[in-house]
Coordinates of C-alpha atoms in Angstrom, one line a residue:
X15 CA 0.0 0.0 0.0
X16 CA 1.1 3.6 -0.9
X17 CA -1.6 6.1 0.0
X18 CA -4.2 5.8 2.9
X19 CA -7.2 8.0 3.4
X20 CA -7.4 10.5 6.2
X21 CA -9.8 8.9 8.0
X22 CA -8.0 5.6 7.5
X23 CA -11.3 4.1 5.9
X24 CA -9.6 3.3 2.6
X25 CA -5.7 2.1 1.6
X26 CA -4.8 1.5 -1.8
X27 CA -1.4 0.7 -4.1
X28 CA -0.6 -1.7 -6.1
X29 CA 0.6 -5.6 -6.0
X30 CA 2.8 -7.6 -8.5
X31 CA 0.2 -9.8 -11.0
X32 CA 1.8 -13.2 -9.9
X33 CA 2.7 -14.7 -13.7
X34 CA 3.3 -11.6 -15.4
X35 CA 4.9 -9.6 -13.1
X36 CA 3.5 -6.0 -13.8
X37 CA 2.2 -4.0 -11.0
X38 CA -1.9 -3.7 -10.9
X39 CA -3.8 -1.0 -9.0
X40 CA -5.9 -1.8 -5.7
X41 CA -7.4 -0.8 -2.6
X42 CA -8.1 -2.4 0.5
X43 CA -10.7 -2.0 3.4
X44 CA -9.1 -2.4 6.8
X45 CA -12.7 -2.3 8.1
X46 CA -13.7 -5.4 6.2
X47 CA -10.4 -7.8 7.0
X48 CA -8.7 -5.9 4.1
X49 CA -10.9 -7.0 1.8
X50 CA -9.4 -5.8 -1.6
X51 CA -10.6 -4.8 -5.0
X52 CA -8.7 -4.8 -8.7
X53 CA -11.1 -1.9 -9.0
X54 CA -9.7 -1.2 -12.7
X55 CA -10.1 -4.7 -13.6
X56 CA -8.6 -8.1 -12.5
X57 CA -5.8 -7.9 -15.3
X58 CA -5.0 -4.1 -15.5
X59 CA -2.0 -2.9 -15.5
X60 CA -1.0 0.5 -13.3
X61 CA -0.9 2.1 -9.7
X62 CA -3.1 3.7 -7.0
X63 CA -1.3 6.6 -5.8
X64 CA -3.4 8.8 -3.5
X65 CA -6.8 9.0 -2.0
X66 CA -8.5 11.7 -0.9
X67 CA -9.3 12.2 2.8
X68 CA -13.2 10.6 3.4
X69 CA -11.8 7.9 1.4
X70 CA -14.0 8.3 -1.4
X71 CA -11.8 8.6 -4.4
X72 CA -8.7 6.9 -5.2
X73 CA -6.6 8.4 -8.3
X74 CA -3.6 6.9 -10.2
X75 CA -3.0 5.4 -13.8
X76 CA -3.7 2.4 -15.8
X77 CA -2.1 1.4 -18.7
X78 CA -3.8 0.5 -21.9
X79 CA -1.8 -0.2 -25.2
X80 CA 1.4 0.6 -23.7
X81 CA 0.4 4.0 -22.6
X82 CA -0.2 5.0 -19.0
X83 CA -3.7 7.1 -18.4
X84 CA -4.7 9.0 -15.5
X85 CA -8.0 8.0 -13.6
X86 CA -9.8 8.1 -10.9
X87 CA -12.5 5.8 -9.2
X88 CA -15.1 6.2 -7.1
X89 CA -17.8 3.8 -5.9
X90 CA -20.9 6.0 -7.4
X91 CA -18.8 6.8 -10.9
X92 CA -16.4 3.3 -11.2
X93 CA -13.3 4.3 -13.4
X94 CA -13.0 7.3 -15.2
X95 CA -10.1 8.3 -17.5
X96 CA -9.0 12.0 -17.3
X97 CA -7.3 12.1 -20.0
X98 CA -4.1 14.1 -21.0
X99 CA -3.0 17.9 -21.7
X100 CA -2.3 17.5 -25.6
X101 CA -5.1 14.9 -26.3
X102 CA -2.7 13.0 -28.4
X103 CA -3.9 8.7 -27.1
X104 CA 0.4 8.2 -27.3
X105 CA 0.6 10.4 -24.9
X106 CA 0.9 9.5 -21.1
X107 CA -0.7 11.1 -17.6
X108 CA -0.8 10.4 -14.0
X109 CA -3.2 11.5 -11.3
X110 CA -0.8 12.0 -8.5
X111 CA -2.9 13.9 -5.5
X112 CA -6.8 14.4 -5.0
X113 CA -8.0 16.7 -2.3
X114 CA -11.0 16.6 -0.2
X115 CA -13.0 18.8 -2.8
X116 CA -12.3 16.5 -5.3
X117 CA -9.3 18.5 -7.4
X118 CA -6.8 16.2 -9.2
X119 CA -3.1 17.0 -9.5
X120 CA -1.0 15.0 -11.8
X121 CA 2.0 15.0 -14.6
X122 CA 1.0 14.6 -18.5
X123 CA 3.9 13.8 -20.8
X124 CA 4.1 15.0 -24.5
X125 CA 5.9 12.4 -25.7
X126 CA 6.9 14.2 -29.4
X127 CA 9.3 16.7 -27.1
X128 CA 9.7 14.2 -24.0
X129 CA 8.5 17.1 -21.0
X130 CA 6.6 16.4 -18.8
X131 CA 3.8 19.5 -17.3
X132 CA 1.7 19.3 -14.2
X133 CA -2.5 19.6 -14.9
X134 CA -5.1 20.4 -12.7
X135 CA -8.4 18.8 -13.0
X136 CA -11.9 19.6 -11.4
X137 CA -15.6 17.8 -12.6
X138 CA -16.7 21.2 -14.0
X139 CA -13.3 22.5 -15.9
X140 CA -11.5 19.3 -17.0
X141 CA -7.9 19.1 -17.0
X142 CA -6.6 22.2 -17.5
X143 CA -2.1 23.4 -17.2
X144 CA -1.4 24.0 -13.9
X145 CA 1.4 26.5 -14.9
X146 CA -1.8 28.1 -17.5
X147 CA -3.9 28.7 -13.9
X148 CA -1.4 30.3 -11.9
X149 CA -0.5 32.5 -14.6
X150 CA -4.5 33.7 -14.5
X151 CA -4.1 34.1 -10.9
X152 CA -0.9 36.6 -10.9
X153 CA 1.7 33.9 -10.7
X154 CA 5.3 35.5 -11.8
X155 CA 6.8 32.5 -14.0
X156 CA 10.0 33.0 -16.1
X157 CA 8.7 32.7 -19.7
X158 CA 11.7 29.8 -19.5
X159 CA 10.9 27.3 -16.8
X160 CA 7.8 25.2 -16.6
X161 CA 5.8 23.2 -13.4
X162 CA 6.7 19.5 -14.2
X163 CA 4.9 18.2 -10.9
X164 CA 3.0 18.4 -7.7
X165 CA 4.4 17.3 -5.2
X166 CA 2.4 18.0 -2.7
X167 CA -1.1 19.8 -2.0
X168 CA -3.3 21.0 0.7
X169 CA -6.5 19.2 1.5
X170 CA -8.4 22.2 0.3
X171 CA -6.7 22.5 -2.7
X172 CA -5.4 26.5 -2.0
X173 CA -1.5 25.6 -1.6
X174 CA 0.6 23.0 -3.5
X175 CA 4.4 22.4 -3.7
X176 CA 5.6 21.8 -6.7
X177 CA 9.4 21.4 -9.2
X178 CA 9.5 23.0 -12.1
X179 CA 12.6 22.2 -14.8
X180 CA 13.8 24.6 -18.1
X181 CA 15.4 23.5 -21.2
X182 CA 19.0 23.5 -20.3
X183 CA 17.6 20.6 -17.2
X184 CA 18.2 23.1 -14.6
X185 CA 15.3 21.8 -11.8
X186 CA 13.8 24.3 -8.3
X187 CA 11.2 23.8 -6.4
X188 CA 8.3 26.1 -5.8
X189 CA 5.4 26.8 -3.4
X190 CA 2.3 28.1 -5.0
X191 CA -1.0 29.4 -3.9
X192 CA -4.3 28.9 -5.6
X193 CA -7.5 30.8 -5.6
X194 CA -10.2 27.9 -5.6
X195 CA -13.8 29.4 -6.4
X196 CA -16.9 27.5 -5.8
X197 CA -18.3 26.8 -8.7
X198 CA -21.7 24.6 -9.4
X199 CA -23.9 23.0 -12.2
X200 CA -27.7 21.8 -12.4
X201 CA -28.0 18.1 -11.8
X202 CA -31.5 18.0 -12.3
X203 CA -34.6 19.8 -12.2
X204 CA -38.2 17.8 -11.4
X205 CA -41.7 20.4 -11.8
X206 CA -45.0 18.9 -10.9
X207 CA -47.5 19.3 -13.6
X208 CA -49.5 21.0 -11.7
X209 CA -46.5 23.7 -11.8
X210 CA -47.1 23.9 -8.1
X211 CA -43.7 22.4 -7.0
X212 CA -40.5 22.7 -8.8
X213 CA -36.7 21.0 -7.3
X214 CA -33.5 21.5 -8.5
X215 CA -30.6 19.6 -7.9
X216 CA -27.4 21.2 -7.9
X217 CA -23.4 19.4 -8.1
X218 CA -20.8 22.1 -6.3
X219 CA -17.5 22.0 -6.5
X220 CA -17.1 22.3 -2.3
X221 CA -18.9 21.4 0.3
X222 CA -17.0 24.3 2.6
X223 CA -19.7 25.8 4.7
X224 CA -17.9 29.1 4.3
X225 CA -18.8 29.2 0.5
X226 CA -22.5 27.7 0.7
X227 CA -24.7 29.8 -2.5
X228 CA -28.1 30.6 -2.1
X229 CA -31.0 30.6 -4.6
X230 CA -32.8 33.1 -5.8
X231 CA -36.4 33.0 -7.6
X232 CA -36.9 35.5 -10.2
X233 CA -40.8 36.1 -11.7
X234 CA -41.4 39.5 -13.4
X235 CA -39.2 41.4 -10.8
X236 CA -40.7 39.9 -8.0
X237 CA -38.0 37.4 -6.4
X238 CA -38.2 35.0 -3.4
X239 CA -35.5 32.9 -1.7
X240 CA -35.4 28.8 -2.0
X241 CA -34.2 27.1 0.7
X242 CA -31.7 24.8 0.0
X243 CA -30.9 21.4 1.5
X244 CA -27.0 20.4 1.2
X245 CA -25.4 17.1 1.4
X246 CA -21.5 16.6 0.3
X247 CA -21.2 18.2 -3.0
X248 CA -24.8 19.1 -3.7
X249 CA -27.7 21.0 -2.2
X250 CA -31.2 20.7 -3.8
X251 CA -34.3 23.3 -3.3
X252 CA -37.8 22.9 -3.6
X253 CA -40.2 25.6 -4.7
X254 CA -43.0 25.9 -3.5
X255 CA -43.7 29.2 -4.9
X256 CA -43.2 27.9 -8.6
X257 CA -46.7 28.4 -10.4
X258 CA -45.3 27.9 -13.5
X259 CA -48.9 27.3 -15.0
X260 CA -49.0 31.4 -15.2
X261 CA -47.2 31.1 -18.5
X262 CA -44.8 33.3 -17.1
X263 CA -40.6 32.9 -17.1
X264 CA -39.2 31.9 -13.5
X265 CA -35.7 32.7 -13.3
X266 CA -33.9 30.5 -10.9
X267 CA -29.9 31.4 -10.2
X268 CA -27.7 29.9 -7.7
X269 CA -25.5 32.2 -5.9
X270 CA -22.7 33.3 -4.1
X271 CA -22.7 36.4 -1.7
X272 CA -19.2 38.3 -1.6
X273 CA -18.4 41.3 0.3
X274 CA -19.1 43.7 -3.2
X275 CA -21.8 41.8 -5.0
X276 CA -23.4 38.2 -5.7
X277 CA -21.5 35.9 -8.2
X278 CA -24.5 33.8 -10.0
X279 CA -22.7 30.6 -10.2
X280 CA -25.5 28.8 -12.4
X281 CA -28.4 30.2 -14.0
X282 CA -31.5 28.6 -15.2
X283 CA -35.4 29.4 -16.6
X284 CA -38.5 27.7 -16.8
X285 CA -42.1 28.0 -17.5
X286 CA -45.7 26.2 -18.7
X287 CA -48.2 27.3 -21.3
X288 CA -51.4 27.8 -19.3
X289 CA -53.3 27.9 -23.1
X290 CA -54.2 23.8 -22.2
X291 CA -54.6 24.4 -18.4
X292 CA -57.4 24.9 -16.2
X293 CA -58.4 25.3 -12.7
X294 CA -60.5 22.5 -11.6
X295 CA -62.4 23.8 -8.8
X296 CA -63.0 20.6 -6.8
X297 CA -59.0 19.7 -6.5
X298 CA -58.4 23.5 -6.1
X299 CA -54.9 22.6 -8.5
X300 CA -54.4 22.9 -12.1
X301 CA -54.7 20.1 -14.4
X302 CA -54.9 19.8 -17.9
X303 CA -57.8 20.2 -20.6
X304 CA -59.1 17.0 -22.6
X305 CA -57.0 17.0 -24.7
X306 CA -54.4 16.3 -22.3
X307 CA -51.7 18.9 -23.9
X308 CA -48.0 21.0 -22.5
X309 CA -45.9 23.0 -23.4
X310 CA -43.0 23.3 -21.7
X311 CA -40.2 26.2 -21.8
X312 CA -36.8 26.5 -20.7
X313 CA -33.9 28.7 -21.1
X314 CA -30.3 27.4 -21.1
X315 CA -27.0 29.3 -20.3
X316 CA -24.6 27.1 -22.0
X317 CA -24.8 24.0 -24.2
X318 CA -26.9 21.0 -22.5
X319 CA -27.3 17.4 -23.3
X320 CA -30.7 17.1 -21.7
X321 CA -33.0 14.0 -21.4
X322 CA -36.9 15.2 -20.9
X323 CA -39.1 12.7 -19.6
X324 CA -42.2 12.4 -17.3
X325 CA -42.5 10.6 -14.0
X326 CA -45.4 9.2 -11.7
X327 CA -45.6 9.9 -8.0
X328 CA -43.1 6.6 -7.2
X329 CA -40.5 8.8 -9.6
X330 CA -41.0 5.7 -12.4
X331 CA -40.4 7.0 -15.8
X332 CA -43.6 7.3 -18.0
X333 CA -43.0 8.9 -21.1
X334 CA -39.5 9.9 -22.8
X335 CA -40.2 13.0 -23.9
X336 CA -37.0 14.1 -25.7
X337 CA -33.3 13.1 -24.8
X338 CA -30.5 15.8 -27.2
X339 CA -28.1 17.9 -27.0
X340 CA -29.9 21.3 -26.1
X341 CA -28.1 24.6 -27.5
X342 CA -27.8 27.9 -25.1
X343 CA -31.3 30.0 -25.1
X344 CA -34.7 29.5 -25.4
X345 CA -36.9 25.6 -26.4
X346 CA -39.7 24.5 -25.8
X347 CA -40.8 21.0 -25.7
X348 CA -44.8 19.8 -26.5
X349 CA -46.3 17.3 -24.5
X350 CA -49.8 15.9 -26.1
X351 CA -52.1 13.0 -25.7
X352 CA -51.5 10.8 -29.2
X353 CA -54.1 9.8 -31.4
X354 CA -53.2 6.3 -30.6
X355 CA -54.3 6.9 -27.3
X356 CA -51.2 7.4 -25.9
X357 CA -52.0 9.9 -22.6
X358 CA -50.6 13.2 -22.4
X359 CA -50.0 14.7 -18.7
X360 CA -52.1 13.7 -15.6
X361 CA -52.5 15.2 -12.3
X362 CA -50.0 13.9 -10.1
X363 CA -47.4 13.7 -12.5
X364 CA -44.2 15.6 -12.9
X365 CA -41.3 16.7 -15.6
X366 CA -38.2 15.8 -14.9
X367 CA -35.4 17.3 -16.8
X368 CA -31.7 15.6 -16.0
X369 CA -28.5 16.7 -17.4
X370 CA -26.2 14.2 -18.9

């Protein structure tokens, strides 16, 4: 073993495949008689070589036609290759470190020059140059040197050490400070038909309680606060206020309070057409006309692969409703009872949207 968690729930390495020799990546659980899993496979090739400190997820390399890649694993995702810096498949990476936000450190090799550059890699930015980030930040770096490695990083991802090398194979060692920003994405958004109750599921990027966002509800200038409910790396909130039914945009954005002004960290719309809606006065809700018909709007802020569909009251999936990449700006989907007597929406039903 070569890296343990810091709450000691996880250790992981490598061992020696017993005919062939080459090392494999593992972990073990000391909680469970050490049981141990090939978690990359029973025959891969490659090395664990750090985990981050709830023991979550383990990061390292495997190798795959001759060329090492750098992963990660975690129970909810499995194995997932990061990739490298040039995107060139003969070139090799390593995931090195992992802090407690989930930030990878690593090394990626161009192989067409032979040097070797540190990345830094996040769930919402990819693998990115290290040396490209601290340069952004205000970093002085000779135009002549480059960081070949992270040697070290703080759990919260704000101070690494690191070498850096230059072309005549001089080699220092520097200590850098980063400025990591909260940053967030939609998960998934589920609106009742009835356009009574909408939830949104957000992914953050830290689950510091110091840099917790807020949502704000937006409809025709008059806004509203939804409470939020967080857990890890997420929080999701539940309107109650919604009425989407009144054919009129809701803007929801997520964000983050600073000392000067609010930093919207996602931003996302939505709305009904009421044309097909009408108040049933028993219920006291809104349900739909015969025919049973929707339209449902929503306003993107970036690119969106998107799959629509509609759910019961158990959350079991109904009817796919569309499942595409989504541009930035305004769509609208439709939502109709088919002549083949397929239904359209129902009381009691909802929309969820979830992004891929």
């Amino acid at each position: 073993a070569t890296a343990i968690a810091g709450n000691g729930s996880l250790l992981a390495g490598f061992v020696e495949h017993p005919q062939k020799g080459y090392r494999q990546p593992i972990y073990w659980l000391p909680n469970t008689n050490y049981q141990r899993s090939f978690y990359a496979g029973p025959e891969a090739q490659g090395e664990a070589l750090a985990i981050d400190t709830s023991g979550t997820m383990v990061v390292g390399y495997h190798v795959f036609d001759q060329v090492e890649h750098a992963n990660y694993w975690t129970p909810a995702t499995g194995l997932v290759e990061l990739g490298n810096l040039s995107q060139s498949p003969w070139d090799a990476s390593r995931a090195t470190h992992v802090t407690e936000n989930g930030t990878v450190f690593g090394t990626s090799t161009h192989s067409t020059w032979n040097i070797t550059e540190a990345f830094i890699w996040d769930a919402f930015d990819g693998m990115n140059r290290l040396q490209d980030l601290l340069l952004e930040q205000g970093a002085v770096i000779p135009d002549n040197i480059w960081i070949d490695e992270v040697m070290a990083v703080s759990d919260d991802a704000t101070r690494l050490l690191g070498s850096w090398r230059n072309a005549q194979g001089d080699q220092g060692y520097c200590l850098a400070r980063i400025d990591i920003h909260q940053k967030a994405s939609i998960n998934e958004c589920l609106a009742s038909i009835d356009g009574s109750r909408l939830e949104l599921d957000f992914k953050l990027s830290s689950n510091d309680p110091s840099r917790r966002p807020i949502l704000i509800a937006n409809r025709d200038g008059q806004k509203w606060e939804v409470p939020l409910h967080f857990q890890d790396r997420s929080c999701r909130g539940i309107d109650h206020q919604a009425n989407l039914g009144q054919s009129s945009e809701v803007v929801y954005d997520l964000v983050l309070e600073n000392a000067d002004n609010m930093e919207v960290l996602e931003h996302f719309s939505i709305w009904t057409d009421n044309s097909q809606i009408q108040e049933n006065p028993l219920a006291g809700s809104l349900v739909p006309r015969s025919p049973n018909n929707l339209t449902l709007h929503i306003r993107l802020q970036r690119p969106s692969n998107l799959v629509i569909t509609n759910k019961d009251e158990s959350g079991q999936t109904l009817t796919p409703l569309s499942c595409r990449i989504f541009e930035s700006g305004y769509h609208q989907i439709s939502w109709k009872a088919q002549a083949n007597g397929a239904a359209g929406p129902q009381p009691g039903q909802y929309i969820h949207i979830e992004w891929k």
